[in-house]
Amino acid sequence: MTTLRIGLLGTGPWARRVHAPALAAHPGVELTGIWGRRPEAAAALAQVHHTRPYDGPDELFAACDAVAIALPPAVQAPLAVRAAEAGRHLLLDKPVATSVPEARALAAAADRAGVASVVFFTARFGEQEGEWIAAQAAAGGWFTAHADWLGSVFAEDSSSPYAASPWRRTKGGLWDVGPHVLSVLLPVLGDAEAVTAARGPADTVLLTMRHSSGAASTATVGLAAPAAAAGVEITLRGTAGITTLPRRLDGPAPAYHRAVDALLAAAATGLPNACDVHFGLRVTEILAAAEETLSPLMPLEA
């Protein structure tokens, strides 16, 4: 297989900004078509990228080798199961689901079908971040870590295109940016053997984890920080000293290109990627365990 035919599911801001342009420009990909829950949006996005809209997801599955999904997790999970059952490789967004049963059903469907899967965690597929994560995992000897991953999507003066996202307002930063934190900490410190959580202001959540390496980590995640307080910082402390995650300056598109590369490699070789659906499942399990220790989150006002 020299070119992978990939169909895109989703037409929202993330699909328009990242998925569709990157897939259309990738030399190893044919963007076969686009399906969305709003047919007019699918038609408009397909026209921009010189492909065709599809009336239903199953019709798109029949025309491609793989699917890329840019949809809310509750919509992504059942559609990804159907795509896997149709024998299509999966390029998923995080979180793969917001319930453990849905995530397990998705992983099981991918296993039964023998399809390749990659979950797009932006930090894991950023060139500098990915190299840093691999280097720190190889170094070992880490004692503690702390992460701040705070967005201002829901700040009073926010102009973010994601501010109207219903699932983000319902589930908050724990489920939107929490996966990013876990995608960095787990490969370096090992699996989270225990996790507790406490609520902060708005949707902010403070996590405390004990890892299989013996290290401890804490994280503050949220989407409602004031713009002046928003940002990302992850710091490790251990026998090698203190080191901080480098941050990309070129946006998510190059990282998504690398995620597509990873799917192409997994589909061609049959070798699983480290960020496959099983890693996505584990992230969902940890976040669900953290959520169980919290009082219910009241949906943020639109």
Short mmCIF file of N, CA and C in Angstrom, two decimals, residues 100-220:
data_model
loop_
_atom_site.label_atom_id
_atom_site.label_comp_id
_atom_site.label_asym_id
_atom_site.label_seq_id
_atom_site.Cartn_x
_atom_site.Cartn_y
_atom_site.Cartn_z
N VAL A 100 -15.53 4.25 30.46
CA VAL A 100 -14.67 3.08 30.33
C VAL A 100 -15.31 1.99 29.47
N PRO A 101 -16.60 1.69 29.64
CA PRO A 101 -17.19 0.65 28.77
C PRO A 101 -17.07 0.99 27.29
N GLU A 102 -17.30 2.25 26.91
CA GLU A 102 -17.18 2.62 25.50
C GLU A 102 -15.74 2.47 25.01
N ALA A 103 -14.78 2.87 25.84
CA ALA A 103 -13.38 2.75 25.44
C ALA A 103 -12.97 1.29 25.31
N ARG A 104 -13.43 0.45 26.20
CA ARG A 104 -13.11 -0.98 26.13
C ARG A 104 -13.75 -1.63 24.91
N ALA A 105 -14.98 -1.22 24.59
CA ALA A 105 -15.63 -1.76 23.40
C ALA A 105 -14.87 -1.36 22.14
N LEU A 106 -14.35 -0.15 22.11
CA LEU A 106 -13.59 0.31 20.95
C LEU A 106 -12.29 -0.48 20.81
N ALA A 107 -11.56 -0.64 21.92
CA ALA A 107 -10.31 -1.40 21.86
C ALA A 107 -10.57 -2.84 21.42
N ALA A 108 -11.64 -3.43 21.94
CA ALA A 108 -11.97 -4.81 21.58
C ALA A 108 -12.31 -4.91 20.10
N ALA A 109 -13.04 -3.93 19.57
CA ALA A 109 -13.41 -3.96 18.14
C ALA A 109 -12.17 -3.85 17.27
N ALA A 110 -11.22 -2.98 17.65
CA ALA A 110 -9.99 -2.84 16.88
C ALA A 110 -9.18 -4.14 16.90
N ASP A 111 -9.15 -4.79 18.06
CA ASP A 111 -8.42 -6.06 18.18
C ASP A 111 -9.06 -7.14 17.32
N ARG A 112 -10.37 -7.26 17.39
CA ARG A 112 -11.06 -8.29 16.61
C ARG A 112 -10.81 -8.10 15.11
N ALA A 113 -10.82 -6.84 14.67
CA ALA A 113 -10.67 -6.56 13.24
C ALA A 113 -9.21 -6.57 12.80
N GLY A 114 -8.28 -6.49 13.75
CA GLY A 114 -6.87 -6.46 13.40
C GLY A 114 -6.44 -5.18 12.70
N VAL A 115 -7.12 -4.07 13.02
CA VAL A 115 -6.79 -2.80 12.36
C VAL A 115 -5.78 -2.03 13.18
N ALA A 116 -5.01 -1.17 12.51
CA ALA A 116 -4.07 -0.29 13.19
C ALA A 116 -4.82 0.88 13.80
N SER A 117 -4.27 1.44 14.87
CA SER A 117 -4.89 2.60 15.50
C SER A 117 -3.83 3.53 16.06
N VAL A 118 -4.11 4.82 15.97
CA VAL A 118 -3.27 5.86 16.56
C VAL A 118 -4.20 6.89 17.16
N VAL A 119 -3.89 7.33 18.39
CA VAL A 119 -4.64 8.40 19.04
C VAL A 119 -3.78 9.65 19.01
N PHE A 120 -4.34 10.75 18.52
CA PHE A 120 -3.57 11.98 18.34
C PHE A 120 -3.48 12.77 19.65
N PHE A 121 -2.36 12.56 20.35
CA PHE A 121 -1.99 13.40 21.49
C PHE A 121 -0.95 14.39 20.97
N THR A 122 -1.26 15.69 21.03
CA THR A 122 -0.39 16.67 20.36
C THR A 122 1.03 16.66 20.92
N ALA A 123 1.18 16.51 22.24
CA ALA A 123 2.53 16.53 22.81
C ALA A 123 3.34 15.31 22.40
N ARG A 124 2.71 14.15 22.32
CA ARG A 124 3.44 12.94 21.97
C ARG A 124 3.95 12.99 20.53
N PHE A 125 3.22 13.68 19.65
CA PHE A 125 3.61 13.69 18.25
C PHE A 125 4.31 14.98 17.83
N GLY A 126 4.46 15.93 18.75
CA GLY A 126 5.31 17.07 18.46
C GLY A 126 6.76 16.62 18.42
N GLU A 127 7.54 17.14 17.48
CA GLU A 127 8.91 16.65 17.31
C GLU A 127 9.75 16.88 18.56
N GLN A 128 9.79 18.13 19.06
CA GLN A 128 10.60 18.41 20.24
C GLN A 128 10.05 17.72 21.48
N GLU A 129 8.73 17.77 21.65
CA GLU A 129 8.14 17.14 22.83
C GLU A 129 8.34 15.63 22.80
N GLY A 130 8.13 15.01 21.64
CA GLY A 130 8.30 13.57 21.55
C GLY A 130 9.72 13.13 21.85
N GLU A 131 10.70 13.88 21.35
CA GLU A 131 12.09 13.55 21.63
C GLU A 131 12.40 13.71 23.11
N TRP A 132 11.85 14.76 23.73
CA TRP A 132 12.08 15.00 25.15
C TRP A 132 11.46 13.88 25.98
N ILE A 133 10.24 13.48 25.67
CA ILE A 133 9.57 12.42 26.41
C ILE A 133 10.38 11.12 26.31
N ALA A 134 10.84 10.77 25.11
CA ALA A 134 11.63 9.55 24.94
C ALA A 134 12.93 9.62 25.73
N ALA A 135 13.57 10.78 25.73
CA ALA A 135 14.84 10.94 26.44
C ALA A 135 14.65 10.80 27.95
N GLN A 136 13.57 11.38 28.48
CA GLN A 136 13.35 11.30 29.92
C GLN A 136 12.93 9.89 30.33
N ALA A 137 12.19 9.21 29.49
CA ALA A 137 11.83 7.82 29.78
C ALA A 137 13.08 6.95 29.83
N ALA A 138 14.01 7.21 28.92
CA ALA A 138 15.25 6.43 28.90
C ALA A 138 16.14 6.75 30.09
N ALA A 139 16.12 8.00 30.53
CA ALA A 139 16.98 8.42 31.64
C ALA A 139 16.54 7.79 32.96
N GLY A 140 15.23 7.79 33.24
CA GLY A 140 14.74 7.21 34.48
C GLY A 140 15.22 7.97 35.70
N GLY A 141 14.94 7.40 36.87
CA GLY A 141 15.38 8.00 38.12
C GLY A 141 14.55 9.20 38.55
N TRP A 142 13.33 9.31 38.05
CA TRP A 142 12.51 10.48 38.37
C TRP A 142 11.81 10.29 39.72
N PHE A 143 11.80 11.35 40.48
CA PHE A 143 11.28 11.35 41.85
C PHE A 143 9.86 11.92 41.90
N THR A 144 9.70 13.11 41.33
CA THR A 144 8.38 13.74 41.26
C THR A 144 8.23 14.47 39.93
N ALA A 145 6.98 14.79 39.63
CA ALA A 145 6.67 15.61 38.46
C ALA A 145 5.47 16.48 38.80
N HIS A 146 5.42 17.65 38.16
CA HIS A 146 4.24 18.50 38.28
C HIS A 146 3.89 19.06 36.91
N ALA A 147 2.60 19.06 36.62
CA ALA A 147 2.11 19.58 35.34
C ALA A 147 1.05 20.65 35.58
N ASP A 148 1.15 21.74 34.84
CA ASP A 148 0.08 22.72 34.72
C ASP A 148 -0.33 22.75 33.26
N TRP A 149 -1.59 22.42 32.99
CA TRP A 149 -2.09 22.49 31.61
C TRP A 149 -3.41 23.24 31.69
N LEU A 150 -3.32 24.56 31.55
CA LEU A 150 -4.45 25.44 31.78
C LEU A 150 -4.76 26.24 30.54
N GLY A 151 -5.97 26.11 30.05
CA GLY A 151 -6.44 26.89 28.92
C GLY A 151 -7.39 27.98 29.39
N SER A 152 -7.68 28.92 28.51
CA SER A 152 -8.61 30.01 28.81
C SER A 152 -9.83 29.94 27.90
N VAL A 153 -10.16 28.73 27.44
CA VAL A 153 -11.28 28.54 26.52
C VAL A 153 -12.56 29.12 27.10
N PHE A 154 -12.77 28.94 28.41
CA PHE A 154 -14.00 29.38 29.05
C PHE A 154 -13.82 30.65 29.87
N ALA A 155 -12.71 31.35 29.70
CA ALA A 155 -12.52 32.63 30.38
C ALA A 155 -13.56 33.64 29.88
N GLU A 156 -13.84 34.65 30.70
CA GLU A 156 -14.89 35.60 30.37
C GLU A 156 -14.65 36.30 29.04
N ASP A 157 -13.40 36.61 28.74
CA ASP A 157 -13.09 37.34 27.51
C ASP A 157 -12.63 36.41 26.38
N SER A 158 -12.95 35.10 26.48
CA SER A 158 -12.47 34.13 25.50
C SER A 158 -13.10 34.35 24.13
N SER A 159 -12.28 34.21 23.11
CA SER A 159 -12.77 34.20 21.73
C SER A 159 -12.50 32.85 21.07
N SER A 160 -12.23 31.84 21.89
CA SER A 160 -11.88 30.51 21.37
C SER A 160 -13.03 29.92 20.58
N PRO A 161 -12.74 29.30 19.43
CA PRO A 161 -13.79 28.61 18.68
C PRO A 161 -14.33 27.38 19.40
N TYR A 162 -13.64 26.95 20.46
CA TYR A 162 -14.09 25.77 21.20
C TYR A 162 -14.93 26.13 22.43
N ALA A 163 -15.17 27.44 22.64
CA ALA A 163 -15.91 27.86 23.83
C ALA A 163 -17.35 27.38 23.83
N ALA A 164 -17.89 27.12 22.64
CA ALA A 164 -19.28 26.66 22.55
C ALA A 164 -19.38 25.14 22.52
N SER A 165 -18.27 24.44 22.69
CA SER A 165 -18.27 22.98 22.62
C SER A 165 -19.09 22.37 23.75
N PRO A 166 -20.22 21.73 23.46
CA PRO A 166 -21.06 21.18 24.54
C PRO A 166 -20.34 20.15 25.40
N TRP A 167 -19.57 19.25 24.77
CA TRP A 167 -18.95 18.19 25.58
C TRP A 167 -17.88 18.76 26.49
N ARG A 168 -17.15 19.79 26.05
CA ARG A 168 -16.14 20.40 26.91
C ARG A 168 -16.80 21.11 28.09
N ARG A 169 -17.93 21.77 27.84
CA ARG A 169 -18.62 22.45 28.94
C ARG A 169 -19.18 21.44 29.94
N THR A 170 -19.55 20.27 29.49
CA THR A 170 -20.08 19.25 30.38
C THR A 170 -18.97 18.51 31.13
N LYS A 171 -17.89 18.17 30.45
CA LYS A 171 -16.83 17.33 31.04
C LYS A 171 -15.64 18.12 31.57
N GLY A 172 -15.44 19.34 31.06
CA GLY A 172 -14.39 20.20 31.60
C GLY A 172 -12.99 19.83 31.19
N GLY A 173 -12.03 20.54 31.81
CA GLY A 173 -10.62 20.37 31.46
C GLY A 173 -10.06 19.01 31.81
N LEU A 174 -10.64 18.33 32.81
CA LEU A 174 -10.14 17.00 33.16
C LEU A 174 -10.11 16.10 31.94
N TRP A 175 -11.19 16.15 31.15
CA TRP A 175 -11.29 15.25 30.00
C TRP A 175 -10.72 15.84 28.72
N ASP A 176 -10.61 17.16 28.64
CA ASP A 176 -10.08 17.76 27.42
C ASP A 176 -8.55 17.87 27.44
N VAL A 177 -8.00 18.42 28.51
CA VAL A 177 -6.53 18.57 28.56
C VAL A 177 -5.87 17.56 29.49
N GLY A 178 -6.66 16.91 30.35
CA GLY A 178 -6.10 15.84 31.17
C GLY A 178 -5.42 14.76 30.35
N PRO A 179 -6.00 14.34 29.19
CA PRO A 179 -5.31 13.34 28.37
C PRO A 179 -3.92 13.78 27.92
N HIS A 180 -3.74 15.07 27.65
CA HIS A 180 -2.41 15.54 27.24
C HIS A 180 -1.40 15.32 28.36
N VAL A 181 -1.80 15.66 29.59
CA VAL A 181 -0.89 15.48 30.72
C VAL A 181 -0.51 14.01 30.88
N LEU A 182 -1.49 13.13 30.83
CA LEU A 182 -1.20 11.71 30.98
C LEU A 182 -0.34 11.19 29.84
N SER A 183 -0.52 11.72 28.64
CA SER A 183 0.28 11.25 27.51
C SER A 183 1.75 11.55 27.69
N VAL A 184 2.07 12.56 28.50
CA VAL A 184 3.46 12.90 28.79
C VAL A 184 3.97 12.13 30.01
N LEU A 185 3.18 12.10 31.08
CA LEU A 185 3.67 11.53 32.34
C LEU A 185 3.75 10.01 32.31
N LEU A 186 2.79 9.33 31.70
CA LEU A 186 2.78 7.86 31.77
C LEU A 186 4.00 7.22 31.11
N PRO A 187 4.42 7.64 29.91
CA PRO A 187 5.59 6.98 29.33
C PRO A 187 6.89 7.27 30.09
N VAL A 188 6.92 8.35 30.86
CA VAL A 188 8.13 8.71 31.60
C VAL A 188 8.14 8.08 32.99
N LEU A 189 7.01 8.14 33.69
CA LEU A 189 6.96 7.71 35.09
C LEU A 189 6.33 6.34 35.28
N GLY A 190 5.70 5.82 34.24
CA GLY A 190 5.02 4.54 34.35
C GLY A 190 3.54 4.72 34.60
N ASP A 191 2.81 3.62 34.59
CA ASP A 191 1.36 3.65 34.75
C ASP A 191 0.98 4.29 36.08
N ALA A 192 -0.19 4.91 36.11
CA ALA A 192 -0.72 5.47 37.34
C ALA A 192 -1.39 4.36 38.13
N GLU A 193 -0.80 3.99 39.26
CA GLU A 193 -1.36 2.91 40.09
C GLU A 193 -2.42 3.41 41.05
N ALA A 194 -2.40 4.70 41.34
CA ALA A 194 -3.40 5.31 42.21
C ALA A 194 -3.58 6.75 41.77
N VAL A 195 -4.82 7.24 41.83
CA VAL A 195 -5.10 8.62 41.44
C VAL A 195 -6.21 9.17 42.32
N THR A 196 -6.04 10.41 42.76
CA THR A 196 -7.08 11.13 43.47
C THR A 196 -7.21 12.50 42.82
N ALA A 197 -8.34 13.15 43.07
CA ALA A 197 -8.58 14.44 42.44
C ALA A 197 -9.38 15.34 43.36
N ALA A 198 -9.20 16.65 43.18
CA ALA A 198 -9.96 17.64 43.94
C ALA A 198 -10.32 18.78 43.00
N ARG A 199 -11.47 19.40 43.24
CA ARG A 199 -11.91 20.50 42.40
C ARG A 199 -11.27 21.81 42.84
N GLY A 200 -10.94 22.63 41.82
CA GLY A 200 -10.51 23.99 42.05
C GLY A 200 -11.56 24.93 41.50
N PRO A 201 -11.19 26.15 41.14
CA PRO A 201 -12.18 27.09 40.60
C PRO A 201 -12.69 26.66 39.23
N ALA A 202 -13.97 26.99 38.96
CA ALA A 202 -14.60 26.66 37.68
C ALA A 202 -14.42 25.18 37.38
N ASP A 203 -13.82 24.84 36.21
CA ASP A 203 -13.67 23.42 35.86
C ASP A 203 -12.29 22.88 36.24
N THR A 204 -11.50 23.65 36.96
CA THR A 204 -10.13 23.23 37.29
C THR A 204 -10.14 22.01 38.20
N VAL A 205 -9.25 21.06 37.89
CA VAL A 205 -9.09 19.85 38.70
C VAL A 205 -7.62 19.67 39.04
N LEU A 206 -7.38 19.29 40.29
CA LEU A 206 -6.02 19.00 40.76
C LEU A 206 -5.90 17.49 40.93
N LEU A 207 -4.94 16.88 40.24
CA LEU A 207 -4.73 15.44 40.27
C LEU A 207 -3.48 15.11 41.07
N THR A 208 -3.52 13.99 41.77
CA THR A 208 -2.35 13.44 42.45
C THR A 208 -2.25 11.97 42.05
N MET A 209 -1.07 11.56 41.59
CA MET A 209 -0.90 10.18 41.11
C MET A 209 0.35 9.53 41.69
N ARG A 210 0.26 8.22 41.94
CA ARG A 210 1.43 7.41 42.25
C ARG A 210 1.66 6.50 41.06
N HIS A 211 2.90 6.46 40.58
CA HIS A 211 3.21 5.72 39.35
C HIS A 211 3.95 4.43 39.65
N SER A 212 3.95 3.53 38.66
CA SER A 212 4.56 2.21 38.82
C SER A 212 6.06 2.30 39.06
N SER A 213 6.71 3.39 38.66
CA SER A 213 8.15 3.56 38.91
C SER A 213 8.44 3.95 40.35
N GLY A 214 7.40 4.29 41.12
CA GLY A 214 7.57 4.80 42.47
C GLY A 214 7.49 6.30 42.55
N ALA A 215 7.52 6.98 41.42
CA ALA A 215 7.44 8.43 41.40
C ALA A 215 6.03 8.90 41.72
N ALA A 216 5.94 10.14 42.20
CA ALA A 216 4.66 10.78 42.44
C ALA A 216 4.53 11.97 41.49
N SER A 217 3.30 12.25 41.09
CA SER A 217 3.07 13.41 40.23
C SER A 217 1.81 14.13 40.65
N THR A 218 1.80 15.42 40.35
CA THR A 218 0.60 16.23 40.54
C THR A 218 0.34 16.99 39.24
N ALA A 219 -0.91 17.35 39.03
CA ALA A 219 -1.25 18.08 37.82
C ALA A 219 -2.44 18.98 38.10
N THR A 220 -2.42 20.15 37.50
CA THR A 220 -3.55 21.08 37.54
C THR A 220 -4.02 21.27 36.12
#
